[in-house]
């Protein structure tokens, strides 16, 4: 059974697939208040840069029609949503697009105009995924044994996702694609989400633990790696899920091309270098166990959710405008 979309907007409400419960349970929750959307983004019910941007855009429109002061209500919601997570720039980008639209509107047309803008962000993301799939397809056709890290599929974006879009496109075109999927500790987005998506799509995969990735890359089993991005700096440094840097270094050492797939909305020309990207630190409980099950003694932890891969390790950026290279200018 195909998974429902990660983000949907129906009958004046935001509908999010609870990704924390996958793959065991498929549960969609209905949101009518922006504060609940902030909480959903923080607890990773919805996650992945473009998906949280889309969810936040719809979230900022919730309740505006009934609000006594719609502009104040929008500004409060926009500020809270924009701050829900710090690394993925699509969140800030989507909210800033709505703010820009709000500045052009009187209070009377505000709610309708912002919903139109949120729908446009969602629709553009779908188109970007398709284009990324088409531009990345020849790369996967030429390198059918692929490794990916975390989840940059439909669940993190929309439609076909970013890093998974070229994989789907190549498989549909008949390429003998096989994907090594890193499980992606601590929250297992690779095991729980990417393995689920690829399996549902009938694509051959081998799930590996993160600690196996360098060995698998070095053993000649991988022709290319492709990952998504949470933010790309102007110089091409890439913030993505923790563990990505290790994959990129192993690829560089063994001469395996390492690609990043993302829409232009993930490229942040205002951030000059990777060192300027704020890295989210999450609760140590995520490292001490999984799913309520303790796997470590009561010790201190360090839990950065993302790392930064230097631009020099990236063979190319697969975007909706083609496979491009930095620097990225506004
Ligand atoms: O913490 P998450 O699950 O929101 O992190 C998401 C990622 O880092 C993904 O790998 C992805 O590449 C970025 S969104 C397409």
mmCIF file of C-alpha atoms and ligand atoms in Angstrom:
data_model
loop_
_atom_site.group_PDB
_atom_site.id
_atom_site.type_symbol
_atom_site.label_atom_id
_atom_site.label_comp_id
_atom_site.label_asym_id
_atom_site.label_seq_id
_atom_site.Cartn_x
_atom_site.Cartn_y
_atom_site.Cartn_z
ATOM 1 C CA UNK A 1 0.000 0.000 0.000
ATOM 2 C CA UNK A 2 1.521 3.364 -0.990
ATOM 3 C CA UNK A 3 2.386 5.663 1.919
ATOM 4 C CA UNK A 4 0.269 8.796 2.330
ATOM 5 C CA UNK A 5 2.102 12.065 1.619
ATOM 6 C CA UNK A 6 4.314 13.452 4.395
ATOM 7 C CA UNK A 7 2.488 16.786 4.178
ATOM 8 C CA UNK A 8 -1.047 17.448 2.967
ATOM 9 C CA UNK A 9 -3.517 20.311 3.291
ATOM 10 C CA UNK A 10 -7.208 19.358 3.374
ATOM 11 C CA UNK A 11 -10.388 21.184 4.419
ATOM 12 C CA UNK A 12 -8.540 24.074 6.053
ATOM 13 C CA UNK A 13 -6.252 21.801 8.098
ATOM 14 C CA UNK A 14 -2.686 20.550 7.813
ATOM 15 C CA UNK A 15 -2.351 16.766 7.702
ATOM 16 C CA UNK A 16 1.029 15.273 8.624
ATOM 17 C CA UNK A 17 2.112 11.663 8.430
ATOM 18 C CA UNK A 18 3.698 10.866 11.819
ATOM 19 C CA UNK A 19 7.154 9.736 10.689
ATOM 20 C CA UNK A 20 8.211 8.822 14.221
ATOM 21 C CA UNK A 21 5.855 5.817 14.007
ATOM 22 C CA UNK A 22 7.105 4.457 10.693
ATOM 23 C CA UNK A 23 7.586 1.779 9.554
ATOM 24 C CA UNK A 24 5.364 0.078 12.153
ATOM 25 C CA UNK A 25 2.288 2.303 12.013
ATOM 26 C CA UNK A 26 0.880 4.614 9.366
ATOM 27 C CA UNK A 27 -0.823 7.441 11.275
ATOM 28 C CA UNK A 28 -1.896 10.825 9.902
ATOM 29 C CA UNK A 29 -2.528 13.666 12.364
ATOM 30 C CA UNK A 30 -4.692 16.718 11.669
ATOM 31 C CA UNK A 31 -3.334 20.132 12.733
ATOM 32 C CA UNK A 32 -5.415 23.275 13.105
ATOM 33 C CA UNK A 33 -3.120 25.381 15.321
ATOM 34 C CA UNK A 34 0.393 26.648 14.411
ATOM 35 C CA UNK A 35 1.769 25.879 17.904
ATOM 36 C CA UNK A 36 1.021 22.194 17.352
ATOM 37 C CA UNK A 37 2.848 22.335 14.021
ATOM 38 C CA UNK A 38 5.909 23.802 15.806
ATOM 39 C CA UNK A 39 5.799 20.844 18.220
ATOM 40 C CA UNK A 40 5.406 18.370 15.326
ATOM 41 C CA UNK A 41 8.484 19.813 13.583
ATOM 42 C CA UNK A 42 10.532 19.659 16.816
ATOM 43 C CA UNK A 43 9.621 16.045 17.542
ATOM 44 C CA UNK A 44 10.352 15.072 13.902
ATOM 45 C CA UNK A 45 6.820 13.953 13.173
ATOM 46 C CA UNK A 46 7.532 15.858 9.966
ATOM 47 C CA UNK A 47 11.223 16.108 9.044
ATOM 48 C CA UNK A 48 13.533 16.702 6.107
ATOM 49 C CA UNK A 49 14.269 20.273 4.986
ATOM 50 C CA UNK A 50 11.779 20.819 2.149
ATOM 51 C CA UNK A 51 8.995 18.926 3.996
ATOM 52 C CA UNK A 52 9.331 21.071 7.119
ATOM 53 C CA UNK A 53 9.354 24.181 4.937
ATOM 54 C CA UNK A 54 6.091 23.130 3.282
ATOM 55 C CA UNK A 55 4.525 22.116 6.627
ATOM 56 C CA UNK A 56 5.554 25.421 8.216
ATOM 57 C CA UNK A 57 4.136 27.419 5.300
ATOM 58 C CA UNK A 58 0.722 25.774 5.679
ATOM 59 C CA UNK A 59 1.089 25.937 9.471
ATOM 60 C CA UNK A 60 1.498 29.711 9.389
ATOM 61 C CA UNK A 61 -1.863 30.045 7.627
ATOM 62 C CA UNK A 62 -3.832 28.044 10.206
ATOM 63 C CA UNK A 63 -6.531 29.999 12.057
ATOM 64 C CA UNK A 64 -5.929 33.250 10.148
ATOM 65 C CA UNK A 65 -9.474 33.495 8.793
ATOM 66 C CA UNK A 66 -10.989 33.439 12.303
ATOM 67 C CA UNK A 67 -8.292 35.596 13.954
ATOM 68 C CA UNK A 68 -9.334 39.036 15.268
ATOM 69 C CA UNK A 69 -5.963 40.438 14.193
ATOM 70 C CA UNK A 70 -4.795 38.161 11.350
ATOM 71 C CA UNK A 71 -1.539 40.036 10.757
ATOM 72 C CA UNK A 72 -0.442 39.779 14.393
ATOM 73 C CA UNK A 73 -1.504 36.149 14.470
ATOM 74 C CA UNK A 74 0.511 35.421 11.304
ATOM 75 C CA UNK A 75 3.598 37.236 12.582
ATOM 76 C CA UNK A 76 3.542 35.337 15.902
ATOM 77 C CA UNK A 77 3.067 31.974 14.194
ATOM 78 C CA UNK A 78 5.705 32.737 11.557
ATOM 79 C CA UNK A 79 8.303 33.607 14.220
ATOM 80 C CA UNK A 80 7.623 30.426 16.225
ATOM 81 C CA UNK A 81 7.656 28.177 13.138
ATOM 82 C CA UNK A 82 10.825 29.777 11.750
ATOM 83 C CA UNK A 83 12.636 28.968 15.004
ATOM 84 C CA UNK A 84 11.389 25.374 15.325
ATOM 85 C CA UNK A 85 14.663 23.898 13.987
ATOM 86 C CA UNK A 86 17.894 25.770 13.169
ATOM 87 C CA UNK A 87 19.755 23.936 10.382
ATOM 88 C CA UNK A 88 17.414 23.251 7.445
ATOM 89 C CA UNK A 89 17.186 26.538 5.576
ATOM 90 C CA UNK A 90 13.993 25.591 3.734
ATOM 91 C CA UNK A 91 12.133 26.318 6.964
ATOM 92 C CA UNK A 92 13.345 29.921 7.073
ATOM 93 C CA UNK A 93 13.089 30.290 3.293
ATOM 94 C CA UNK A 94 9.421 29.203 3.236
ATOM 95 C CA UNK A 95 8.416 31.446 6.134
ATOM 96 C CA UNK A 96 10.282 34.406 4.627
ATOM 97 C CA UNK A 97 8.405 33.889 1.362
ATOM 98 C CA UNK A 98 5.122 34.107 3.245
ATOM 99 C CA UNK A 99 6.314 37.188 5.159
ATOM 100 C CA UNK A 100 7.212 38.891 1.887
ATOM 101 C CA UNK A 101 3.738 38.103 0.527
ATOM 102 C CA UNK A 102 2.123 39.366 3.737
ATOM 103 C CA UNK A 103 3.873 42.720 3.332
ATOM 104 C CA UNK A 104 2.170 43.148 -0.058
ATOM 105 C CA UNK A 105 -1.362 42.431 1.290
ATOM 106 C CA UNK A 106 -3.998 44.301 3.270
ATOM 107 C CA UNK A 107 -5.457 42.436 6.280
ATOM 108 C CA UNK A 108 -8.593 41.634 4.248
ATOM 109 C CA UNK A 109 -6.901 39.433 1.659
ATOM 110 C CA UNK A 110 -4.109 38.161 3.911
ATOM 111 C CA UNK A 111 -5.342 34.650 4.759
ATOM 112 C CA UNK A 112 -6.232 33.758 1.169
ATOM 113 C CA UNK A 113 -2.995 35.164 -0.254
ATOM 114 C CA UNK A 114 -0.830 33.267 2.231
ATOM 115 C CA UNK A 115 -2.593 29.990 1.528
ATOM 116 C CA UNK A 116 -2.017 30.535 -2.198
ATOM 117 C CA UNK A 117 1.684 31.118 -1.432
ATOM 118 C CA UNK A 118 1.917 27.965 0.721
ATOM 119 C CA UNK A 119 0.303 25.930 -2.059
ATOM 120 C CA UNK A 120 2.765 27.446 -4.566
ATOM 121 C CA UNK A 121 5.738 26.428 -2.379
ATOM 122 C CA UNK A 122 4.341 22.889 -2.246
ATOM 123 C CA UNK A 123 3.675 22.736 -6.011
ATOM 124 C CA UNK A 124 7.128 24.121 -6.882
ATOM 125 C CA UNK A 125 8.735 21.505 -4.650
ATOM 126 C CA UNK A 126 6.962 18.711 -6.525
ATOM 127 C CA UNK A 127 8.211 20.080 -9.849
ATOM 128 C CA UNK A 128 11.752 20.456 -8.453
ATOM 129 C CA UNK A 129 11.754 16.796 -7.387
ATOM 130 C CA UNK A 130 10.799 15.696 -10.906
ATOM 131 C CA UNK A 131 13.520 17.825 -12.483
ATOM 132 C CA UNK A 132 16.130 16.612 -9.979
ATOM 133 C CA UNK A 133 15.085 13.073 -10.896
ATOM 134 C CA UNK A 134 15.567 13.731 -14.599
ATOM 135 C CA UNK A 135 18.906 15.579 -14.237
ATOM 136 C CA UNK A 136 20.240 12.906 -11.876
ATOM 137 C CA UNK A 137 18.952 9.907 -13.840
ATOM 138 C CA UNK A 138 21.965 9.618 -16.209
ATOM 139 C CA UNK A 139 24.313 9.638 -13.190
ATOM 140 C CA UNK A 140 22.523 6.673 -11.635
ATOM 141 C CA UNK A 141 22.217 4.888 -14.989
ATOM 142 C CA UNK A 142 26.009 5.149 -15.303
ATOM 143 C CA UNK A 143 26.563 4.225 -11.611
ATOM 144 C CA UNK A 144 23.716 1.845 -10.680
ATOM 145 C CA UNK A 145 25.187 0.707 -7.343
ATOM 146 C CA UNK A 146 24.344 3.633 -5.120
ATOM 147 C CA UNK A 147 24.830 4.425 -1.444
ATOM 148 C CA UNK A 148 22.621 6.918 0.391
ATOM 149 C CA UNK A 149 22.481 8.252 3.941
ATOM 150 C CA UNK A 150 19.465 9.305 6.018
ATOM 151 C CA UNK A 151 16.214 9.918 4.119
ATOM 152 C CA UNK A 152 15.941 12.375 1.259
ATOM 153 C CA UNK A 153 12.956 10.723 -0.381
ATOM 154 C CA UNK A 154 9.282 11.586 -0.615
ATOM 155 C CA UNK A 155 8.990 11.612 3.175
ATOM 156 C CA UNK A 156 11.605 14.376 3.529
ATOM 157 C CA UNK A 157 10.471 16.447 0.588
ATOM 158 C CA UNK A 158 7.447 15.764 -1.651
ATOM 159 C CA UNK A 159 6.822 13.478 -4.642
ATOM 160 C CA UNK A 160 10.042 11.539 -5.419
ATOM 161 C CA UNK A 161 12.249 13.416 -2.961
ATOM 162 C CA UNK A 162 15.694 14.766 -3.803
ATOM 163 C CA UNK A 163 18.474 12.162 -3.420
ATOM 164 C CA UNK A 164 16.032 9.323 -4.152
ATOM 165 C CA UNK A 165 14.489 11.016 -7.220
ATOM 166 C CA UNK A 166 17.348 10.074 -9.627
ATOM 167 C CA UNK A 167 17.245 6.532 -8.207
ATOM 168 C CA UNK A 168 13.502 6.217 -8.895
ATOM 169 C CA UNK A 169 13.911 7.772 -12.358
ATOM 170 C CA UNK A 170 16.776 5.441 -13.323
ATOM 171 C CA UNK A 171 14.940 2.373 -12.004
ATOM 172 C CA UNK A 172 11.809 3.344 -13.945
ATOM 173 C CA UNK A 173 13.948 3.658 -17.074
ATOM 174 C CA UNK A 174 15.145 0.070 -16.564
ATOM 175 C CA UNK A 175 18.583 0.564 -14.943
ATOM 176 C CA UNK A 176 19.658 -2.326 -12.647
ATOM 177 C CA UNK A 177 19.726 -0.087 -9.568
ATOM 178 C CA UNK A 178 20.823 -1.376 -6.179
ATOM 179 C CA UNK A 179 20.965 0.924 -3.153
ATOM 180 C CA UNK A 180 23.028 0.555 0.028
ATOM 181 C CA UNK A 181 21.017 2.339 2.709
ATOM 182 C CA UNK A 182 22.849 3.592 5.821
ATOM 183 C CA UNK A 183 20.626 3.028 8.852
ATOM 184 C CA UNK A 184 21.445 6.527 10.181
ATOM 185 C CA UNK A 185 21.775 6.503 13.951
ATOM 186 C CA UNK A 186 20.529 7.857 16.256
ATOM 187 C CA UNK A 187 16.993 8.109 14.834
ATOM 188 C CA UNK A 188 17.276 5.567 12.013
ATOM 189 C CA UNK A 189 15.820 7.655 9.187
ATOM 190 C CA UNK A 190 17.656 5.368 6.746
ATOM 191 C CA UNK A 191 16.406 2.113 8.223
ATOM 192 C CA UNK A 192 12.891 3.276 9.090
ATOM 193 C CA UNK A 193 12.146 5.595 6.159
ATOM 194 C CA UNK A 194 14.493 5.167 3.173
ATOM 195 C CA UNK A 195 14.425 1.364 3.357
ATOM 196 C CA UNK A 196 10.621 1.536 3.584
ATOM 197 C CA UNK A 197 10.267 3.909 0.634
ATOM 198 C CA UNK A 198 12.625 1.980 -1.637
ATOM 199 C CA UNK A 199 11.142 -1.368 -0.670
ATOM 200 C CA UNK A 200 7.601 -0.115 -1.394
ATOM 201 C CA UNK A 201 8.848 1.116 -4.773
ATOM 202 C CA UNK A 202 10.328 -2.313 -5.577
ATOM 203 C CA UNK A 203 13.925 -1.080 -5.709
ATOM 204 C CA UNK A 204 16.681 -3.527 -4.695
ATOM 205 C CA UNK A 205 18.425 -2.438 -1.519
ATOM 206 C CA UNK A 206 20.752 -3.604 1.215
ATOM 207 C CA UNK A 207 20.365 -1.984 4.606
ATOM 208 C CA UNK A 208 23.700 -1.486 6.382
ATOM 209 C CA UNK A 209 24.685 0.036 9.707
ATOM 210 C CA UNK A 210 26.516 3.354 9.551
ATOM 211 C CA UNK A 211 29.730 1.709 10.727
ATOM 212 C CA UNK A 212 29.718 -0.513 7.617
ATOM 213 C CA UNK A 213 29.592 2.327 5.100
ATOM 214 C CA UNK A 214 33.360 2.938 4.709
ATOM 215 C CA UNK A 215 33.993 -0.795 4.277
ATOM 216 C CA UNK A 216 31.212 -1.153 1.708
ATOM 217 C CA UNK A 217 32.457 1.896 -0.231
ATOM 218 C CA UNK A 218 36.050 0.604 -0.109
ATOM 219 C CA UNK A 219 35.064 -2.901 -1.222
ATOM 220 C CA UNK A 220 34.108 -1.749 -4.714
ATOM 221 C CA UNK A 221 30.398 -2.379 -4.235
ATOM 222 C CA UNK A 222 29.390 1.278 -4.581
ATOM 223 C CA UNK A 223 29.602 3.243 -7.878
ATOM 224 C CA UNK A 224 28.345 6.543 -6.453
ATOM 225 C CA UNK A 225 26.873 8.056 -3.312
ATOM 226 C CA UNK A 226 24.019 10.553 -3.333
ATOM 227 C CA UNK A 227 22.547 12.373 -0.351
ATOM 228 C CA UNK A 228 20.189 15.271 0.264
ATOM 229 C CA UNK A 229 21.034 18.510 2.049
ATOM 230 C CA UNK A 230 19.621 20.629 4.840
ATOM 231 C CA UNK A 231 21.587 23.704 3.838
ATOM 232 C CA UNK A 232 24.207 24.434 1.197
ATOM 233 C CA UNK A 233 26.478 27.428 1.838
ATOM 234 C CA UNK A 234 27.506 29.833 -0.915
ATOM 235 C CA UNK A 235 30.892 28.110 -1.241
ATOM 236 C CA UNK A 236 29.226 24.679 -1.643
ATOM 237 C CA UNK A 237 29.812 23.295 1.872
ATOM 238 C CA UNK A 238 26.863 21.011 2.729
ATOM 239 C CA UNK A 239 25.072 20.507 6.048
ATOM 240 C CA UNK A 240 23.274 17.169 6.042
ATOM 241 C CA UNK A 241 22.380 14.416 8.514
ATOM 242 C CA UNK A 242 25.147 13.444 10.924
ATOM 243 C CA UNK A 243 27.257 10.723 9.303
ATOM 244 C CA UNK A 244 27.211 12.274 5.832
ATOM 245 C CA UNK A 245 30.740 13.658 6.277
ATOM 246 C CA UNK A 246 32.137 10.180 6.957
ATOM 247 C CA UNK A 247 30.495 8.875 3.775
ATOM 248 C CA UNK A 248 31.954 11.765 1.740
ATOM 249 C CA UNK A 249 35.461 11.214 3.143
ATOM 250 C CA UNK A 250 35.307 7.470 2.429
ATOM 251 C CA UNK A 251 34.092 8.173 -1.122
ATOM 252 C CA UNK A 252 36.932 10.642 -1.673
ATOM 253 C CA UNK A 253 39.517 8.155 -0.360
ATOM 254 C CA UNK A 254 38.299 5.339 -2.584
ATOM 255 C CA UNK A 255 37.581 7.452 -5.694
ATOM 256 C CA UNK A 256 33.784 7.063 -5.596
ATOM 257 C CA UNK A 257 31.818 10.141 -6.767
ATOM 258 C CA UNK A 258 29.756 11.758 -4.004
ATOM 259 C CA UNK A 259 26.742 13.819 -5.171
ATOM 260 C CA UNK A 260 24.333 16.084 -3.324
ATOM 261 C CA UNK A 261 20.747 16.463 -4.588
ATOM 262 C CA UNK A 262 18.694 19.450 -3.496
ATOM 263 C CA UNK A 263 16.364 22.138 -4.778
ATOM 264 C CA UNK A 264 17.723 25.686 -5.115
ATOM 265 C CA UNK A 265 15.631 26.607 -2.062
ATOM 266 C CA UNK A 266 18.168 24.614 0.012
ATOM 267 C CA UNK A 267 21.077 26.710 -1.257
ATOM 268 C CA UNK A 268 21.648 29.657 1.068
ATOM 269 C CA UNK A 269 23.840 32.292 -0.586
ATOM 270 C CA UNK A 270 23.555 34.372 2.607
ATOM 271 C CA UNK A 271 25.643 31.751 4.447
ATOM 272 C CA UNK A 272 29.194 32.085 3.127
ATOM 273 C CA UNK A 273 30.757 28.890 4.506
ATOM 274 C CA UNK A 274 29.722 25.654 6.159
ATOM 275 C CA UNK A 275 31.222 26.856 9.435
ATOM 276 C CA UNK A 276 28.498 29.539 9.517
ATOM 277 C CA UNK A 277 25.635 26.989 9.392
ATOM 278 C CA UNK A 278 23.978 26.520 12.804
ATOM 279 C CA UNK A 279 24.094 22.835 13.740
ATOM 280 C CA UNK A 280 21.143 21.535 15.752
ATOM 281 C CA UNK A 281 22.018 19.676 18.949
ATOM 282 C CA UNK A 282 19.330 17.295 20.104
ATOM 283 C CA UNK A 283 18.444 15.590 23.370
ATOM 284 C CA UNK A 284 21.003 13.036 24.580
ATOM 285 C CA UNK A 285 18.181 10.554 25.155
ATOM 286 C CA UNK A 286 18.319 9.882 21.394
ATOM 287 C CA UNK A 287 21.883 8.555 21.820
ATOM 288 C CA UNK A 288 21.265 6.680 25.067
ATOM 289 C CA UNK A 289 18.665 4.392 23.520
ATOM 290 C CA UNK A 290 16.011 4.007 20.865
ATOM 291 C CA UNK A 291 12.218 3.918 20.995
ATOM 292 C CA UNK A 292 12.125 4.079 24.777
ATOM 293 C CA UNK A 293 14.609 1.191 25.095
ATOM 294 C CA UNK A 294 17.795 2.069 26.983
ATOM 295 C CA UNK A 295 20.973 0.847 25.250
ATOM 296 C CA UNK A 296 23.583 2.742 27.310
ATOM 297 C CA UNK A 297 24.273 3.501 30.960
ATOM 298 C CA UNK A 298 23.416 6.898 32.386
ATOM 299 C CA UNK A 299 26.384 8.800 30.924
ATOM 300 C CA UNK A 300 26.747 12.203 29.333
ATOM 301 C CA UNK A 301 26.247 12.511 25.587
ATOM 302 C CA UNK A 302 26.876 14.794 22.625
ATOM 303 C CA UNK A 303 24.208 14.701 19.919
ATOM 304 C CA UNK A 304 24.793 16.973 16.901
ATOM 305 C CA UNK A 305 22.041 16.223 14.363
ATOM 306 C CA UNK A 306 24.014 17.363 11.302
ATOM 307 C CA UNK A 307 27.567 17.616 10.000
ATOM 308 C CA UNK A 308 29.164 19.731 7.287
ATOM 309 C CA UNK A 309 30.822 18.192 4.226
ATOM 310 C CA UNK A 310 33.397 20.452 2.554
ATOM 311 C CA UNK A 311 32.523 21.471 -1.006
ATOM 312 C CA UNK A 312 35.761 19.899 -2.283
ATOM 313 C CA UNK A 313 34.341 16.422 -1.576
ATOM 314 C CA UNK A 314 31.157 16.980 -3.652
ATOM 315 C CA UNK A 315 31.277 15.868 -7.310
ATOM 316 C CA UNK A 316 28.198 17.932 -8.197
ATOM 317 C CA UNK A 317 24.888 19.328 -6.985
ATOM 318 C CA UNK A 318 21.865 17.785 -8.686
ATOM 319 C CA UNK A 319 19.239 20.533 -8.740
ATOM 320 C CA UNK A 320 16.084 21.403 -10.683
ATOM 321 C CA UNK A 321 18.330 23.564 -12.926
ATOM 322 C CA UNK A 322 20.785 20.796 -13.726
ATOM 323 C CA UNK A 323 23.971 19.415 -12.152
ATOM 324 C CA UNK A 324 25.716 22.544 -10.912
ATOM 325 C CA UNK A 325 28.892 23.612 -9.099
ATOM 326 C CA UNK A 326 29.573 26.320 -6.506
ATOM 327 C CA UNK A 327 30.051 29.159 -5.822
ATOM 328 C CA UNK A 328 26.366 30.033 -5.448
ATOM 329 C CA UNK A 329 25.462 33.698 -5.725
ATOM 330 C CA UNK A 330 22.104 35.308 -4.826
HETATM 331 O O1 LIG B 1 16.722 15.462 11.103
HETATM 332 P P1 LIG B 1 16.059 15.228 9.785
HETATM 333 O O2 LIG B 1 15.498 13.864 9.622
HETATM 334 O O3 LIG B 1 15.079 16.327 9.455
HETATM 335 O O4 LIG B 1 17.258 15.377 8.752
HETATM 336 C C1 LIG B 1 17.010 15.231 7.380
HETATM 337 C C2 LIG B 1 18.249 15.043 6.600
HETATM 338 O O5 LIG B 1 19.335 15.409 6.998
HETATM 339 C C3 LIG B 1 18.100 14.366 5.288
HETATM 340 O O6 LIG B 1 19.202 13.547 5.057
HETATM 341 C C4 LIG B 1 17.958 15.169 4.083
HETATM 342 O O7 LIG B 1 19.030 15.046 3.245
HETATM 343 C C5 LIG B 1 17.743 16.598 4.146
HETATM 344 S S1 LIG B 1 16.143 16.931 3.569
HETATM 345 C C6 LIG B 1 15.988 16.318 1.984
#
